[in-house]
Amino acid sequence: SIPSRTLEGKAPSKISTLAAPNIYRSFITLQWTPAEENGYEVTSHLMRYANKEDMSDAQEMVPIVVNKGGLDQCELRHLKKSAYWFQIAAFNEVGISGW
């Protein structure tokens, strides 16, 4: 026999593949590779969005996320005509991923 021990769980990994595959007049689909769970199931997401690239005017919301074809995605509807920047973070019982 060999002694072994599981690793301590930690917050999910940072989401690094955020993309907008569908952009229409008033809605956008955001899509990303799911965060690594790191020992605990991802339970929710938090989105930041802003009209400035430096995110100085960022607002936060909890998106409705679905998994399609191995990718997480959410649809944002009724957007005003403007430029937008988005960030997504994932939560598990240990904490939150980085932005």
XYZ file of N, CA and C in Angstrom:
297
model
N 0.838 -1.190 0.000
C 0.000 0.000 0.000
C 0.879 1.248 0.000
N 0.317 2.328 -0.521
C 1.036 3.602 -0.496
C 0.168 4.638 0.209
N 0.769 5.450 1.014
C -0.020 6.497 1.661
C -0.347 7.592 0.647
N -1.556 8.074 0.707
C -1.928 9.180 -0.179
C -2.963 10.049 0.513
N -3.085 11.230 0.010
C -4.013 12.185 0.604
C -4.504 13.119 -0.496
N -5.783 13.431 -0.480
C -6.298 14.366 -1.480
C -5.867 15.785 -1.125
N -5.809 16.620 -2.129
C -5.417 18.008 -1.927
C -6.584 18.817 -1.384
N -6.261 19.888 -0.692
C -7.293 20.805 -0.209
C -7.934 21.488 -1.418
N -9.229 21.681 -1.377
C -9.906 22.394 -2.445
C -9.614 23.886 -2.376
N -9.844 24.563 -3.483
C -9.639 26.011 -3.516
C -10.652 26.647 -4.459
N -10.624 27.945 -4.558
C -11.555 28.679 -5.420
C -11.377 28.239 -6.874
N -12.404 28.400 -7.702
C -12.301 28.017 -9.114
C -11.204 28.805 -9.829
N -10.766 28.271 -10.956
C -9.771 28.972 -11.763
C -10.399 30.192 -12.440
N -9.549 31.108 -12.849
C -9.996 32.302 -13.566
C -10.526 31.902 -14.942
N -11.618 32.521 -15.360
C -12.173 32.280 -16.693
C -11.354 33.097 -17.683
N -10.740 32.413 -18.646
C -9.803 33.104 -19.534
C -10.202 33.074 -21.000
N -11.310 32.441 -21.327
C -11.673 32.291 -22.747
C -12.977 32.993 -23.086
N -13.276 34.099 -22.443
C -14.537 34.798 -22.673
C -14.607 35.329 -24.103
N -15.714 35.018 -24.784
C -15.920 35.457 -26.169
C -17.383 35.837 -26.357
N -17.648 36.582 -27.419
C -19.022 36.976 -27.767
C -19.314 36.468 -29.176
N -19.728 35.187 -29.304
C -19.942 34.613 -30.633
C -21.169 35.164 -31.358
N -22.132 35.715 -30.619
C -23.337 36.267 -31.239
C -23.558 37.686 -30.741
N -23.497 38.632 -31.668
C -23.740 40.034 -31.336
C -24.822 40.544 -32.275
N -25.920 40.991 -31.691
C -27.046 41.513 -32.463
C -27.337 42.936 -32.011
N -28.405 43.522 -32.509
C -28.724 44.919 -32.183
C -28.897 45.171 -30.701
N -29.624 44.315 -30.017
C -29.918 44.595 -28.612
C -29.579 43.437 -27.675
N -28.917 42.405 -28.194
C -28.466 41.355 -27.277
C -27.188 40.695 -27.753
N -26.490 40.111 -26.776
C -25.194 39.472 -26.997
C -25.212 38.118 -26.297
N -24.606 37.124 -26.921
C -24.344 35.854 -26.247
C -22.879 35.849 -25.842
N -22.621 35.642 -24.557
C -21.255 35.464 -24.070
C -21.016 33.981 -23.852
N -19.791 33.537 -24.109
C -19.465 32.106 -24.034
C -18.046 31.946 -23.502
N -17.820 30.893 -22.698
C -16.494 30.651 -22.146
C -16.338 29.183 -21.764
N -15.080 28.761 -21.678
C -14.763 27.428 -21.174
C -15.008 27.439 -19.667
N -15.727 26.446 -19.130
C -16.006 26.446 -17.689
C -14.721 26.513 -16.859
N -14.815 27.181 -15.730
C -13.681 27.280 -14.806
C -13.352 25.898 -14.245
N -12.085 25.682 -13.936
C -11.691 24.466 -13.227
C -12.286 24.548 -11.825
N -12.938 23.478 -11.394
C -13.633 23.500 -10.103
C -12.682 23.491 -8.910
N -11.528 22.889 -9.054
C -10.512 22.821 -7.989
C -11.022 22.189 -6.699
N -11.791 21.111 -6.854
C -12.213 20.337 -5.691
C -13.633 20.566 -5.233
N -14.249 21.647 -5.672
C -15.630 21.944 -5.282
C -16.401 22.426 -6.504
N -17.646 21.990 -6.618
C -18.488 22.348 -7.755
C -18.685 23.863 -7.849
N -18.620 24.387 -9.082
C -18.950 25.793 -9.311
C -20.449 25.955 -9.088
N -20.817 26.862 -8.192
C -22.225 27.019 -7.818
C -22.891 28.231 -8.452
N -22.108 29.225 -8.856
C -22.692 30.410 -9.487
C -21.606 31.221 -10.179
N -22.057 32.252 -10.875
C -21.157 33.161 -11.576
C -21.538 34.596 -11.237
N -20.585 35.491 -11.415
C -20.833 36.915 -11.268
C -20.263 37.595 -12.505
N -21.010 38.520 -13.068
C -20.574 39.230 -14.262
C -20.367 40.698 -13.927
N -19.288 41.254 -14.460
C -19.080 42.702 -14.421
C -19.133 43.190 -15.851
N -19.779 44.320 -16.042
C -19.808 44.914 -17.372
C -19.642 46.420 -17.249
N -19.048 47.013 -18.278
C -18.776 48.443 -18.255
C -18.808 48.986 -19.676
N -18.905 50.299 -19.773
C -18.842 50.972 -21.068
C -17.455 51.551 -21.318
N -16.534 51.330 -20.371
C -15.155 51.797 -20.513
C -14.218 50.604 -20.354
N -13.178 50.580 -21.164
C -12.244 49.454 -21.138
C -11.565 49.286 -19.780
N -11.342 50.382 -19.061
C -10.687 50.273 -17.756
C -11.638 49.798 -16.651
N -12.892 49.527 -17.008
C -13.920 49.007 -16.097
C -14.202 49.953 -14.927
N -13.865 51.237 -15.071
C -14.060 52.191 -13.974
C -15.530 52.445 -13.666
N -16.408 52.174 -14.626
C -17.848 52.362 -14.392
C -18.574 51.018 -14.304
N -17.856 49.973 -13.891
C -18.403 48.606 -13.910
C -19.604 48.441 -12.985
N -20.539 47.643 -13.464
C -21.683 47.213 -12.673
C -21.636 45.691 -12.614
N -22.239 45.111 -11.587
C -22.222 43.657 -11.427
C -23.629 43.097 -11.473
N -23.726 41.868 -11.966
C -25.001 41.158 -11.999
C -24.733 39.661 -11.949
N -25.743 38.890 -11.584
C -25.651 37.428 -11.580
C -26.305 36.936 -12.868
N -25.510 36.400 -13.805
C -26.080 35.946 -15.074
C -26.729 34.566 -14.949
N -27.640 34.279 -15.855
C -28.212 32.931 -15.969
C -27.311 32.171 -16.935
N -26.586 31.194 -16.414
C -25.575 30.470 -17.188
C -26.085 29.077 -17.518
N -25.937 28.693 -18.786
C -26.258 27.338 -19.230
C -25.019 26.761 -19.900
N -24.896 25.435 -19.865
C -23.786 24.773 -20.532
C -24.307 24.161 -21.819
N -23.714 24.565 -22.944
C -24.091 24.031 -24.255
C -22.832 23.558 -24.963
N -22.809 22.282 -25.291
C -21.668 21.742 -26.017
C -20.359 21.859 -25.269
N -20.404 21.784 -23.943
C -19.187 21.856 -23.152
C -18.727 23.268 -22.831
N -19.463 24.277 -23.284
C -19.124 25.668 -22.999
C -20.229 26.308 -22.170
N -19.844 27.146 -21.218
C -20.830 27.923 -20.469
C -21.192 29.147 -21.297
N -22.467 29.555 -21.215
C -22.867 30.758 -21.935
C -24.054 31.426 -21.265
N -24.214 32.697 -21.573
C -25.372 33.453 -21.109
C -25.745 34.459 -22.187
N -27.012 34.808 -22.210
C -27.505 35.806 -23.156
C -27.846 37.073 -22.397
N -27.430 38.187 -22.951
C -27.740 39.495 -22.383
C -28.663 40.197 -23.361
N -29.853 40.515 -22.908
C -30.870 41.104 -23.784
C -31.185 42.539 -23.381
N -31.799 43.251 -24.312
C -32.253 44.635 -24.105
C -31.093 45.574 -23.781
N -29.978 45.390 -24.470
C -28.828 46.261 -24.265
C -29.011 47.559 -25.046
N -28.561 48.648 -24.459
C -28.548 49.924 -25.168
C -27.403 49.898 -26.166
N -27.556 50.634 -27.249
C -26.507 50.687 -28.263
C -25.297 51.416 -27.671
N -24.223 50.669 -27.447
C -23.024 51.201 -26.808
C -21.905 50.176 -26.930
N -20.706 50.572 -26.563
C -19.590 49.630 -26.445
C -19.644 49.028 -25.040
N -19.334 47.740 -24.933
C -19.363 47.046 -23.643
C -18.092 46.227 -23.459
N -17.651 46.135 -22.212
C -16.587 45.229 -21.804
C -17.160 44.342 -20.707
N -16.807 43.055 -20.753
C -17.376 42.081 -19.820
C -16.278 41.298 -19.121
N -16.553 40.886 -17.888
C -15.718 39.961 -17.132
C -16.649 38.999 -16.409
N -16.222 37.741 -16.289
C -17.007 36.719 -15.593
C -16.124 36.081 -14.522
N -16.686 35.870 -13.349
C -16.005 35.143 -12.277
C -16.892 33.975 -11.852
N -16.264 32.910 -11.374
C -16.990 31.716 -10.924
C -16.846 31.574 -9.409
N -17.901 31.043 -8.760
C -17.914 30.813 -7.315
C -18.014 29.324 -7.021
N -17.349 28.894 -5.955
C -17.634 27.601 -5.334
C -17.661 27.828 -3.825
N -17.777 26.776 -3.037
C -17.930 26.977 -1.591
C -16.679 27.528 -0.919
N -15.540 27.503 -1.609
C -14.311 28.040 -1.036
C -14.166 29.536 -1.316
N -14.591 29.973 -2.514
C -14.425 31.386 -2.840
C -14.741 31.698 -4.287
N -14.193 32.810 -4.745
C -14.439 33.321 -6.088
C -13.144 33.301 -6.889
N -13.273 33.023 -8.176
C -12.114 33.070 -9.062
C -11.713 34.526 -9.278
N -10.588 34.731 -9.889
C -10.198 36.087 -10.267
C -11.010 36.560 -11.464
N -10.986 37.849 -11.699
C -11.664 38.406 -12.870
C -10.783 38.168 -14.078
